[in-house]
Structure formats: C-alpha cells, structure tokens
C-alpha cells in the first residue's frame, strides 16, 4: 500500500522511495523528451524532477503541456529511482524522480523578464533591481540571504549567551555627528522641525551604559546620506556592541573569538589566520600606504580571509578639502593614556583608543573606548569648531548624563553587509541585501524616492522650492 504524505520538500525526495508524496513549488524548467514531459519543481530546498508519462495518464500529460517556467504547482506523485544513467549528481536527491499522478496549477506566471535560474551575472543590474523579488529566486541570491540570516543568528545567540542584552534604539532621532550627511524626516506636529535617521546608535548605546545595562548589542540599521559606492548603501546594517568596564583588549577578543567560531561553524572551507595580526596605524601606513591593508597571500583564493586589527590611531586629522580638524573615528573617542594632555597644544599628535577591524582590504568595523569626562568631551567639541552653546544644544543630554554616574565604556560596530559579502565571495554588498538601492540611491522596484501629495506637504509644513526635471 502506498502511504500518502503531506507536502515534502524537493531536496528530500530520496527519503521517500516507493512512496506517494506531494510537492509544492515553482516550475524551474520543462523539457519534452520522447513523449515524456520532465519538469523540475523548485522550492526553498532545491529541485526535484517530475515526469509526466502520456502512457500512464494522457489527460494529466496534456495539462502538463501547458506548464511554463515559474508557474506555481502542487504535484502528487510516486518517488522512484531514476533509470540508470539518468541520475543528476548536481542536485540533492538527483538519483530519484517523481512520477506524476496529479497536478494542480496554483498560479500561472507571465514569461519572467529575467532568467532566474542562472547566477544573474549576465542580467543587467537595473532589471535585477526592478524585479528584485524575481532576482531573489535565483539559487545564488537565496544562498546569500539565507547565509546572512545564519551569520546574524550566530552573533545573536553568541552574544545573548554571554549576558548581552539586545536593545532597539529609535530610528526617528536627532542628528548624530558621524561625519556623513543625515537623512532628515520632517515633523508634522512640530512645524519646521526635523528628526534625523541615525548614522549610528552611538549616543543611545553610550546612554544605555549610563543606564546600567553593561553589555548591549543590536542588529542596527544605520543611515548615511553619502555618495554610494560598491560597498556603501544609504542604509546598512551593523552589529552594534557596547560594554561597560571594558578595555580595547576585551572588545577585540570578543569580536575575534565570536567571528572565528562563526567561520568554523558556517564557513569551514575558509582559511583564517589566528590570532588575527595586529598592526599599528603608523606601521600600516608606512608599509601598505593604507589603514585597510589586504593581507591575503593569494588574492585569487576565494577561501582566504585575512583579518587584522589596526590600533594606535591618531585622534584627529585635517580634512583634506577644508583643512578643518576632524576626528579620525568620531568625537566620542577616548584619547589613549596621556593623549588628552596634548589636546590644547598639539591635538594632531594625539593617539586614540580606536581599533579597526580590517579584512581583505575592507574596513569591517571601528570601535574605541569613549570619553566619559564631560569637561574633556566639551573641549573636544570646541576643538572641532563648535561653540559651547551649540555643543550644549546638540549634546547637552549626553554631558548631563555623564554627570550622573557614568561607567567607563567602549564598543565597536561591525558591518554585517560587508562581512557577509566577503564570506559569500560577492563583489559588492548589494548582492547580500534583499532590497538594496542603486548606486545613486534609488529603489527601482518601489520607485523611490518619489513625490508626495500636496496634502502631505501641507501637513508637514513644507514647500518644494525646485522641481527635479
Ligand atoms: N558608531 C561607530 C560607527 O558606526 C562604531 C563605534 O564606535 O562603536 O562606526
């Protein structure tokens, strides 16, 4: 007697030889061979071959003739071993196939505007972005997005098991001075006022240290209105971390041990050197003329991943264009021991507590200990050209918080997109983000940014001065 199963996945048919099963998924391809129709049914697990034999069931075979790629189907059939020589070693369960007994079309599909079965290298990026929900069907993109999920889950579990608390911080926030332009959001209730989307949760996470959480993390979305490049996007995701009573050593080992373990579990084919080498900023600049050196021995080897730490950064630098003094990382970075003594006389000679995590020529994270002395913090604001009044208006809350018992603290914020991009051997972060934007910041699928109605503008107390042609 054949036992009827509930839905099984394409990738598991080898477990059901001789049984009647139900598959649900998309028609990946159809081939007609010597009177037989073969379709590959695709679902989240992979592909399974289904055969329609006119000698067995003429009517069913006729319905199968209608099938086109990307139609959604439910199929009942019996799992059998494929005839000798017809096995497909490239797919899971490729020694088996399903002989169709019943077919139900759940949804038809128009011819899709891009091939979703290949790796997409031959498809124009505009089309891939416009039809992202189709582009994501290709196995390569499925793999990238699923691996991204696994990496994030690994970090979450790892940190939670070590007493870290995951805390969400607001998106509707106030300008944070991380060096990029803010995305601003007009307030309806407060005419003429704006929120800013956070360039990072930097101030919030420091305030969470004042609040006594001690160990914080967040899979944080951050927004920076920069000119986009291959490895940049208007919004990206950071594994934001902050700890009280910590040291650069502790933050660096946490990241190093967590990432090394993650790679051992999820990417065992990768080769990394441990412990990760550490380089002084000055040495890195002298030897490699960059603070993001690519230390791979063989740059053509997709499995070589060369992590390193860069330490002993200068605290400040001169902006090349404006000649204004600016922080190398951000304005909350604690100077290295003794560094603050140079603040008044030779700030450009100060060394900071900053540490950067670098991989294959990419900066994956920056972090540091933070200033907790309100007087020192005010001095830094002033050095950077802020008046005391402006500093109080923008950062009064932080300075005030530091007067109510602030623990020494520090942290880091690894970029998830870049890390997954490198581990998946992808050339840019758009390949590991489900719905990324184009190089010029557009979402071609949603057609964003877009205009809003006159009514919305009025409610927001806004008038558009100039229309983009
Ligand atoms: N907020 C910083 C950044 O986004 C990271 C940090 O200092 O923890 O780069």
Short mmCIF file of C-alpha atoms and ligand atoms in Angstrom, two decimals:
data_model
loop_
_atom_site.label_atom_id
_atom_site.label_comp_id
_atom_site.label_asym_id
_atom_site.label_seq_id
_atom_site.Cartn_x
_atom_site.Cartn_y
_atom_site.Cartn_z
CA UNK A 1 0.00 0.00 0.00
CA UNK A 2 1.32 3.45 -0.91
CA UNK A 3 1.31 5.83 2.05
CA UNK A 4 0.25 9.44 1.30
CA UNK A 5 2.49 12.10 2.82
CA UNK A 6 1.81 15.77 3.47
CA UNK A 7 3.92 18.19 1.48
CA UNK A 8 7.58 17.22 1.32
CA UNK A 9 10.47 19.33 0.07
CA UNK A 10 12.13 18.78 -3.29
CA UNK A 11 15.50 18.25 -1.66
CA UNK A 12 14.25 15.34 0.46
CA UNK A 13 12.74 13.02 -2.14
CA UNK A 14 15.49 10.45 -1.66
CA UNK A 15 13.96 9.63 1.72
CA UNK A 16 10.65 8.58 0.18
CA UNK A 17 11.45 5.94 -2.44
CA UNK A 18 8.34 3.98 -3.34
CA UNK A 19 6.03 6.39 -1.54
CA UNK A 20 3.41 8.77 -2.77
CA UNK A 21 4.31 12.36 -1.92
CA UNK A 22 3.14 15.91 -2.53
CA UNK A 23 5.47 18.65 -3.82
CA UNK A 24 4.65 22.34 -3.99
CA UNK A 25 6.76 24.95 -5.71
CA UNK A 26 7.68 26.69 -8.95
CA UNK A 27 8.30 25.18 -12.36
CA UNK A 28 12.03 25.78 -12.74
CA UNK A 29 12.21 24.28 -16.21
CA UNK A 30 10.31 21.98 -18.56
CA UNK A 31 11.84 19.54 -21.02
CA UNK A 32 9.94 17.39 -23.50
CA UNK A 33 11.74 14.15 -24.35
CA UNK A 34 10.47 11.24 -26.42
CA UNK A 35 6.88 11.85 -25.49
CA UNK A 36 7.65 12.36 -21.81
CA UNK A 37 7.47 15.76 -20.10
CA UNK A 38 10.03 16.46 -17.39
CA UNK A 39 9.69 19.41 -15.09
CA UNK A 40 11.99 20.50 -12.32
CA UNK A 41 9.97 21.70 -9.36
CA UNK A 42 11.82 24.27 -7.28
CA UNK A 43 11.12 25.09 -3.66
CA UNK A 44 13.16 26.51 -0.80
CA UNK A 45 15.20 23.33 -0.54
CA UNK A 46 16.20 22.88 -4.19
CA UNK A 47 14.89 20.99 -7.22
CA UNK A 48 13.09 17.72 -7.86
CA UNK A 49 12.44 16.17 -11.25
CA UNK A 50 8.84 15.23 -12.02
CA UNK A 51 7.89 13.03 -15.00
CA UNK A 52 4.60 13.05 -16.86
CA UNK A 53 4.08 9.91 -18.91
CA UNK A 54 1.26 10.02 -21.52
CA UNK A 55 1.04 6.23 -21.43
CA UNK A 56 0.19 6.36 -17.74
CA UNK A 57 -2.24 9.27 -17.81
CA UNK A 58 -2.97 11.04 -21.09
CA UNK A 59 -5.09 13.77 -19.54
CA UNK A 60 -2.52 14.63 -16.94
CA UNK A 61 0.15 14.77 -19.64
CA UNK A 62 -2.00 17.23 -21.59
CA UNK A 63 -2.30 19.53 -18.58
CA UNK A 64 1.45 19.29 -18.07
CA UNK A 65 1.97 20.50 -21.63
CA UNK A 66 0.52 23.84 -20.57
CA UNK A 67 3.13 24.33 -17.82
CA UNK A 68 5.54 27.20 -18.26
CA UNK A 69 8.54 28.36 -16.21
CA UNK A 70 7.70 29.98 -12.87
CA UNK A 71 4.15 28.65 -12.67
CA UNK A 72 3.31 27.59 -9.13
CA UNK A 73 2.17 23.99 -8.87
CA UNK A 74 1.15 21.28 -6.45
CA UNK A 75 2.05 17.80 -7.62
CA UNK A 76 1.20 14.39 -6.26
CA UNK A 77 3.34 11.51 -7.42
CA UNK A 78 5.36 8.46 -6.59
CA UNK A 79 9.07 8.68 -5.82
CA UNK A 80 11.06 6.21 -7.94
CA UNK A 81 14.73 5.63 -8.72
CA UNK A 82 15.72 7.23 -12.00
CA UNK A 83 16.66 4.86 -14.82
CA UNK A 84 20.39 4.01 -14.89
CA UNK A 85 22.47 6.75 -16.47
CA UNK A 86 19.76 9.40 -15.95
CA UNK A 87 20.84 10.46 -12.45
CA UNK A 88 21.75 14.09 -11.84
CA UNK A 89 24.59 14.28 -9.32
CA UNK A 90 24.31 18.10 -9.27
CA UNK A 91 21.08 18.17 -7.31
CA UNK A 92 20.17 16.80 -3.91
CA UNK A 93 18.26 13.54 -4.40
CA UNK A 94 19.23 13.55 -8.09
CA UNK A 95 19.09 9.73 -8.27
CA UNK A 96 15.33 9.93 -7.81
CA UNK A 97 12.35 11.44 -9.59
CA UNK A 98 8.65 11.76 -9.00
CA UNK A 99 6.22 10.09 -11.39
CA UNK A 100 3.27 12.47 -11.50
CA UNK A 101 -0.19 11.23 -10.55
CA UNK A 102 -1.92 14.56 -10.05
CA UNK A 103 -1.17 18.18 -10.95
CA UNK A 104 -2.76 21.34 -9.69
CA UNK A 105 -1.79 24.77 -11.01
CA UNK A 106 -1.81 27.17 -8.05
CA UNK A 107 -0.76 30.23 -10.06
CA UNK A 108 0.21 30.91 -13.63
CA UNK A 109 3.10 33.24 -14.48
CA UNK A 110 3.82 35.53 -17.38
CA UNK A 111 7.18 34.99 -19.05
CA UNK A 112 9.58 36.47 -16.49
CA UNK A 113 11.63 39.48 -17.64
CA UNK A 114 14.90 37.94 -16.43
CA UNK A 115 16.27 34.44 -16.19
CA UNK A 116 16.16 33.38 -12.56
CA UNK A 117 17.86 30.02 -12.87
CA UNK A 118 21.44 31.18 -13.59
CA UNK A 119 23.70 33.20 -11.31
CA UNK A 120 22.49 36.51 -12.78
CA UNK A 121 25.91 37.66 -13.97
CA UNK A 122 24.56 38.16 -17.49
CA UNK A 123 21.47 40.15 -16.41
CA UNK A 124 21.62 43.96 -16.26
CA UNK A 125 21.57 45.36 -12.75
CA UNK A 126 18.65 47.72 -13.44
CA UNK A 127 16.44 44.75 -14.39
CA UNK A 128 17.65 42.78 -11.39
CA UNK A 129 16.76 45.66 -9.06
CA UNK A 130 13.40 46.42 -10.67
CA UNK A 131 12.34 42.79 -10.39
CA UNK A 132 14.20 42.06 -7.19
CA UNK A 133 11.55 39.64 -5.95
CA UNK A 134 12.29 37.52 -9.05
CA UNK A 135 16.03 38.07 -8.89
CA UNK A 136 15.94 36.73 -5.32
CA UNK A 137 14.59 33.42 -6.65
CA UNK A 138 17.96 32.50 -8.14
CA UNK A 139 19.88 29.94 -6.05
CA UNK A 140 22.84 32.26 -5.57
CA UNK A 141 20.68 35.00 -4.04
CA UNK A 142 18.72 32.51 -1.96
CA UNK A 143 22.02 31.28 -0.59
CA UNK A 144 23.35 34.76 0.13
CA UNK A 145 20.25 35.85 2.01
CA UNK A 146 19.96 32.57 3.91
CA UNK A 147 23.64 32.68 4.92
CA UNK A 148 23.22 36.27 6.05
CA UNK A 149 20.41 35.09 8.31
CA UNK A 150 22.63 32.33 9.72
CA UNK A 151 25.51 34.75 10.41
CA UNK A 152 23.20 37.18 12.22
CA UNK A 153 21.58 34.40 14.21
CA UNK A 154 25.00 33.09 15.21
CA UNK A 155 26.03 36.51 16.53
CA UNK A 156 22.72 36.94 18.35
CA UNK A 157 22.97 33.58 20.07
CA UNK A 158 26.65 34.07 20.86
CA UNK A 159 26.15 37.46 22.49
CA UNK A 160 22.92 36.57 24.28
CA UNK A 161 24.66 33.52 25.80
CA UNK A 162 27.32 35.88 27.15
CA UNK A 163 24.94 38.14 29.03
CA UNK A 164 24.49 40.79 26.33
CA UNK A 165 21.06 42.39 26.02
CA UNK A 166 19.65 43.22 22.60
CA UNK A 167 18.07 46.65 22.78
CA UNK A 168 16.38 48.59 19.98
CA UNK A 169 17.05 52.29 19.72
CA UNK A 170 14.99 54.86 17.77
CA UNK A 171 15.15 55.48 14.06
CA UNK A 172 13.42 58.81 14.44
CA UNK A 173 16.26 60.52 16.20
CA UNK A 174 18.45 63.55 16.16
CA UNK A 175 21.47 64.31 14.05
CA UNK A 176 24.47 62.20 15.18
CA UNK A 177 27.81 63.58 14.09
CA UNK A 178 29.46 60.56 12.48
CA UNK A 179 30.81 62.58 9.64
CA UNK A 180 28.22 61.87 6.96
CA UNK A 181 25.14 63.80 5.90
CA UNK A 182 21.91 62.95 7.75
CA UNK A 183 18.66 61.75 6.26
CA UNK A 184 16.06 64.04 7.76
CA UNK A 185 12.36 63.44 8.40
CA UNK A 186 10.02 66.41 8.76
CA UNK A 187 7.82 66.56 11.84
CA UNK A 188 4.09 67.12 11.29
CA UNK A 189 3.35 68.02 14.91
CA UNK A 190 6.30 70.36 15.28
CA UNK A 191 6.31 72.67 12.28
CA UNK A 192 9.74 73.39 10.87
CA UNK A 193 11.43 70.71 12.96
CA UNK A 194 13.03 67.53 11.76
CA UNK A 195 14.08 64.17 13.02
CA UNK A 196 17.27 62.66 11.65
CA UNK A 197 17.70 58.98 10.91
CA UNK A 198 20.64 57.73 12.98
CA UNK A 199 24.06 57.46 11.34
CA UNK A 200 24.63 55.01 14.17
CA UNK A 201 23.10 54.38 17.61
CA UNK A 202 26.33 55.78 19.10
CA UNK A 203 24.81 58.15 21.63
CA UNK A 204 21.98 55.79 22.56
CA UNK A 205 24.34 52.93 23.27
CA UNK A 206 26.50 55.15 25.45
CA UNK A 207 23.37 56.28 27.30
CA UNK A 208 22.44 52.61 27.78
CA UNK A 209 25.77 52.23 29.58
CA UNK A 210 24.82 55.13 31.85
CA UNK A 211 21.51 53.29 32.34
CA UNK A 212 23.35 50.27 33.74
CA UNK A 213 22.87 47.60 31.03
CA UNK A 214 26.65 46.98 30.88
CA UNK A 215 26.51 44.72 27.81
CA UNK A 216 24.44 45.86 24.84
CA UNK A 217 24.11 44.78 21.27
CA UNK A 218 21.76 45.48 18.41
CA UNK A 219 21.43 44.43 14.80
CA UNK A 220 21.13 48.09 13.93
CA UNK A 221 20.11 49.73 10.69
CA UNK A 222 22.08 52.90 10.14
CA UNK A 223 21.55 55.67 7.61
CA UNK A 224 24.15 57.85 5.96
CA UNK A 225 23.45 60.18 3.08
CA UNK A 226 26.72 59.62 1.28
CA UNK A 227 27.55 59.21 -2.35
CA UNK A 228 27.04 55.49 -2.71
CA UNK A 229 29.85 53.21 -3.84
CA UNK A 230 30.23 49.47 -4.40
CA UNK A 231 30.43 48.72 -0.71
CA UNK A 232 28.17 51.52 0.51
CA UNK A 233 24.39 51.90 0.66
CA UNK A 234 22.14 54.69 2.02
CA UNK A 235 21.24 52.26 4.79
CA UNK A 236 23.29 49.40 6.08
CA UNK A 237 23.33 47.01 8.99
CA UNK A 238 25.76 46.97 11.88
CA UNK A 239 26.25 44.56 14.72
CA UNK A 240 26.40 47.38 17.24
CA UNK A 241 28.10 46.50 20.53
CA UNK A 242 28.87 48.46 23.70
CA UNK A 243 30.26 47.32 27.05
CA UNK A 244 30.90 48.94 30.41
CA UNK A 245 34.06 48.42 32.49
CA UNK A 246 35.81 47.14 29.39
CA UNK A 247 39.10 47.54 27.56
CA UNK A 248 40.11 47.58 23.88
CA UNK A 249 41.60 44.15 24.54
CA UNK A 250 38.26 42.77 25.72
CA UNK A 251 36.28 44.22 22.80
CA UNK A 252 38.78 42.95 20.26
CA UNK A 253 38.89 39.43 21.73
CA UNK A 254 35.11 39.28 21.90
CA UNK A 255 34.83 40.04 18.16
CA UNK A 256 37.80 37.88 17.26
CA UNK A 257 36.56 34.82 19.16
CA UNK A 258 32.96 35.24 18.02
CA UNK A 259 33.84 35.65 14.34
CA UNK A 260 36.44 32.86 14.39
CA UNK A 261 33.88 30.50 15.90
CA UNK A 262 31.21 31.61 13.42
CA UNK A 263 33.51 30.90 10.49
CA UNK A 264 34.37 27.48 11.92
CA UNK A 265 30.67 26.62 12.11
CA UNK A 266 29.24 28.29 8.99
CA UNK A 267 32.22 28.66 6.65
CA UNK A 268 34.55 25.79 7.49
CA UNK A 269 36.03 25.95 3.95
CA UNK A 270 37.57 29.36 4.73
CA UNK A 271 41.12 29.72 5.93
CA UNK A 272 41.88 32.37 8.52
CA UNK A 273 45.00 33.06 10.48
CA UNK A 274 44.55 33.18 14.28
CA UNK A 275 45.24 35.16 16.35
CA UNK A 276 44.44 37.97 13.98
CA UNK A 277 47.54 40.05 13.32
CA UNK A 278 47.67 43.50 14.90
CA UNK A 279 49.25 46.47 13.18
CA UNK A 280 49.96 49.97 14.38
CA UNK A 281 48.27 52.61 12.27
CA UNK A 282 51.65 54.21 11.58
CA UNK A 283 53.23 50.90 10.55
CA UNK A 284 50.28 50.04 8.32
CA UNK A 285 50.54 53.42 6.60
CA UNK A 286 54.29 53.05 6.17
CA UNK A 287 54.16 49.50 4.87
CA UNK A 288 50.90 49.45 2.88
CA UNK A 289 50.06 53.18 2.45
CA UNK A 290 46.57 52.43 3.79
CA UNK A 291 44.89 51.72 7.11
CA UNK A 292 42.88 48.95 5.40
CA UNK A 293 45.60 46.63 4.13
CA UNK A 294 44.77 43.48 2.21
CA UNK A 295 46.94 40.86 3.90
CA UNK A 296 45.90 37.89 1.76
CA UNK A 297 48.84 35.89 0.45
CA UNK A 298 46.94 34.86 -2.66
CA UNK A 299 44.30 37.38 -3.71
CA UNK A 300 42.78 34.90 -6.21
CA UNK A 301 41.96 32.41 -3.50
CA UNK A 302 38.23 32.73 -2.66
CA UNK A 303 38.69 30.88 0.63
CA UNK A 304 41.47 33.01 2.07
CA UNK A 305 40.14 35.53 4.55
CA UNK A 306 42.77 37.80 6.08
CA UNK A 307 41.51 39.54 9.21
CA UNK A 308 43.63 42.02 11.12
CA UNK A 309 43.32 44.75 13.72
CA UNK A 310 44.68 48.24 13.25
CA UNK A 311 45.42 50.05 16.52
CA UNK A 312 47.06 53.23 17.80
CA UNK A 313 45.19 55.57 15.51
CA UNK A 314 45.70 59.30 15.67
CA UNK A 315 42.79 61.00 17.42
CA UNK A 316 42.39 63.80 14.88
CA UNK A 317 43.30 64.61 11.30
CA UNK A 318 42.91 67.54 8.95
CA UNK A 319 40.14 67.33 6.41
CA UNK A 320 41.88 67.38 3.04
CA UNK A 321 39.49 69.84 1.43
CA UNK A 322 38.55 72.21 4.26
CA UNK A 323 41.73 71.89 6.38
CA UNK A 324 39.36 71.67 9.37
CA UNK A 325 40.46 69.44 12.22
CA UNK A 326 38.22 66.37 12.47
CA UNK A 327 38.12 63.12 14.43
CA UNK A 328 39.62 60.08 12.70
CA UNK A 329 36.70 57.97 14.02
CA UNK A 330 34.14 60.11 15.85
CA UNK A 331 34.02 62.78 18.51
CA UNK A 332 33.27 60.47 21.43
CA UNK A 333 36.51 58.51 21.20
CA UNK A 334 38.59 58.43 24.37
CA UNK A 335 42.21 59.50 23.83
CA UNK A 336 44.92 56.95 24.61
CA UNK A 337 46.55 57.31 28.01
CA UNK A 338 48.19 60.70 28.33
CA UNK A 339 46.70 61.77 24.99
CA UNK A 340 44.39 64.37 26.50
CA UNK A 341 47.43 66.35 27.71
CA UNK A 342 48.15 67.27 24.10
CA UNK A 343 44.61 68.46 23.39
CA UNK A 344 45.38 72.15 23.86
CA UNK A 345 48.85 72.21 22.38
CA UNK A 346 49.24 69.55 19.68
CA UNK A 347 45.94 67.76 19.06
CA UNK A 348 47.17 66.30 15.78
CA UNK A 349 49.83 64.38 17.72
CA UNK A 350 47.27 62.68 19.98
CA UNK A 351 46.80 58.92 19.81
CA UNK A 352 43.35 57.49 20.49
CA UNK A 353 41.89 54.24 21.83
CA UNK A 354 40.43 53.44 18.41
CA UNK A 355 40.74 49.94 16.95
CA UNK A 356 39.65 48.99 13.43
CA UNK A 357 38.80 45.53 12.19
CA UNK A 358 40.03 45.07 8.63
CA UNK A 359 39.54 42.20 6.18
CA UNK A 360 40.88 41.69 2.64
CA UNK A 361 41.30 45.43 2.18
CA UNK A 362 37.92 46.41 3.65
CA UNK A 363 37.25 48.17 6.94
CA UNK A 364 34.70 45.94 8.68
CA UNK A 365 34.40 47.89 11.92
CA UNK A 366 35.69 50.74 14.01
CA UNK A 367 35.45 51.00 17.73
CA UNK A 368 37.03 52.62 20.75
CA UNK A 369 36.72 53.45 24.40
CA UNK A 370 34.61 56.58 24.92
CA UNK A 371 35.11 59.88 26.62
CA UNK A 372 33.17 59.93 29.91
CA UNK A 373 34.54 63.16 31.36
CA UNK A 374 32.09 65.96 30.42
CA UNK A 375 34.87 68.57 30.57
CA UNK A 376 37.07 66.66 28.17
CA UNK A 377 34.10 65.99 25.88
CA UNK A 378 33.28 69.71 25.80
CA UNK A 379 36.91 70.51 24.96
CA UNK A 380 36.73 68.12 22.01
CA UNK A 381 33.50 69.70 20.75
CA UNK A 382 35.16 73.10 20.89
CA UNK A 383 38.32 71.92 19.19
CA UNK A 384 36.12 70.68 16.36
CA UNK A 385 34.75 74.16 15.91
CA UNK A 386 31.55 74.04 17.95
CA UNK A 387 30.57 76.88 20.20
CA UNK A 388 29.78 75.96 23.80
CA UNK A 389 26.18 76.96 23.11
CA UNK A 390 25.86 74.72 20.05
CA UNK A 391 27.55 71.84 21.86
CA UNK A 392 25.10 72.18 24.74
CA UNK A 393 22.14 72.38 22.38
CA UNK A 394 23.20 69.26 20.48
CA UNK A 395 24.84 67.16 23.18
CA UNK A 396 23.62 68.62 26.48
CA UNK A 397 21.75 65.37 27.21
CA UNK A 398 24.98 63.36 26.91
CA UNK A 399 27.04 65.76 29.01
CA UNK A 400 24.31 65.83 31.61
CA UNK A 401 24.07 62.03 31.64
CA UNK A 402 27.80 61.84 32.31
CA UNK A 403 27.29 63.84 35.46
CA UNK A 404 25.04 61.15 36.98
CA UNK A 405 27.50 58.30 37.43
CA UNK A 406 28.85 57.08 34.11
CA UNK A 407 30.77 53.81 33.90
CA UNK A 408 33.86 53.69 31.68
CA UNK A 409 32.75 52.05 28.45
CA UNK A 410 33.63 51.22 24.87
CA UNK A 411 32.44 49.24 21.90
CA UNK A 412 32.51 48.53 18.22
CA UNK A 413 30.11 48.16 15.29
CA UNK A 414 30.99 45.52 12.65
CA UNK A 415 29.28 45.97 9.29
CA UNK A 416 27.16 42.90 8.59
CA UNK A 417 26.74 43.58 4.87
CA UNK A 418 30.45 43.79 4.15
CA UNK A 419 31.28 40.75 6.26
CA UNK A 420 28.67 38.59 4.51
CA UNK A 421 29.73 39.99 1.14
CA UNK A 422 33.31 38.83 1.73
CA UNK A 423 32.32 35.44 3.10
CA UNK A 424 29.95 34.83 0.18
CA UNK A 425 32.64 35.94 -2.30
CA UNK A 426 30.41 38.64 -3.69
CA UNK A 427 31.78 41.76 -5.37
CA UNK A 428 29.50 44.26 -3.60
CA UNK A 429 27.07 44.49 -0.69
CA UNK A 430 24.02 44.77 -2.94
CA UNK A 431 24.33 41.02 -3.51
CA UNK A 432 23.76 40.25 0.16
CA UNK A 433 20.94 42.76 0.84
CA UNK A 434 17.41 41.63 -0.02
CA UNK A 435 16.25 45.03 -1.25
CA UNK A 436 19.24 47.29 -1.91
CA UNK A 437 19.34 50.64 -3.64
CA UNK A 438 21.12 51.53 -6.86
CA UNK A 439 24.42 53.39 -6.93
CA UNK A 440 22.51 56.68 -6.95
CA UNK A 441 20.25 55.74 -4.05
CA UNK A 442 17.09 54.68 -5.87
CA UNK A 443 14.84 51.73 -5.17
CA UNK A 444 13.83 50.77 -8.71
CA UNK A 445 11.27 48.23 -7.57
CA UNK A 446 9.29 50.62 -5.35
CA UNK A 447 10.22 53.63 -7.47
CA UNK A 448 11.63 55.52 -4.51
CA UNK A 449 12.41 58.29 -3.71
CA UNK A 450 9.11 59.59 -5.04
CA UNK A 451 7.00 62.69 -4.80
CA UNK A 452 4.39 63.06 -2.08
CA UNK A 453 0.95 64.65 -2.41
CA UNK A 454 0.29 68.36 -1.87
CA UNK A 455 -1.78 67.36 1.16
CA UNK A 456 1.18 65.56 2.73
CA UNK A 457 3.47 68.50 2.06
CA UNK A 458 0.98 70.85 3.64
CA UNK A 459 0.63 68.71 6.75
CA UNK A 460 4.39 68.69 7.04
CA UNK A 461 4.60 72.46 6.59
CA UNK A 462 6.85 72.02 3.56
CA UNK A 463 7.02 73.79 0.21
CA UNK A 464 9.06 72.38 -2.65
CA UNK A 465 11.31 75.08 -3.96
CA UNK A 466 12.67 73.43 -7.03
CA UNK A 467 11.36 70.51 -9.01
CA UNK A 468 13.81 67.95 -10.26
CA UNK A 469 13.48 67.67 -14.04
N1 LIG B 1 29.29 54.17 15.98
C1 LIG B 1 30.52 53.76 15.37
C2 LIG B 1 30.34 53.56 13.89
O1 LIG B 1 29.23 53.49 13.40
C3 LIG B 1 31.06 52.49 15.92
C4 LIG B 1 31.55 52.60 17.33
O2 LIG B 1 32.37 53.46 17.65
O3 LIG B 1 31.12 51.73 18.11
O4 LIG B 1 31.32 53.41 13.18
#
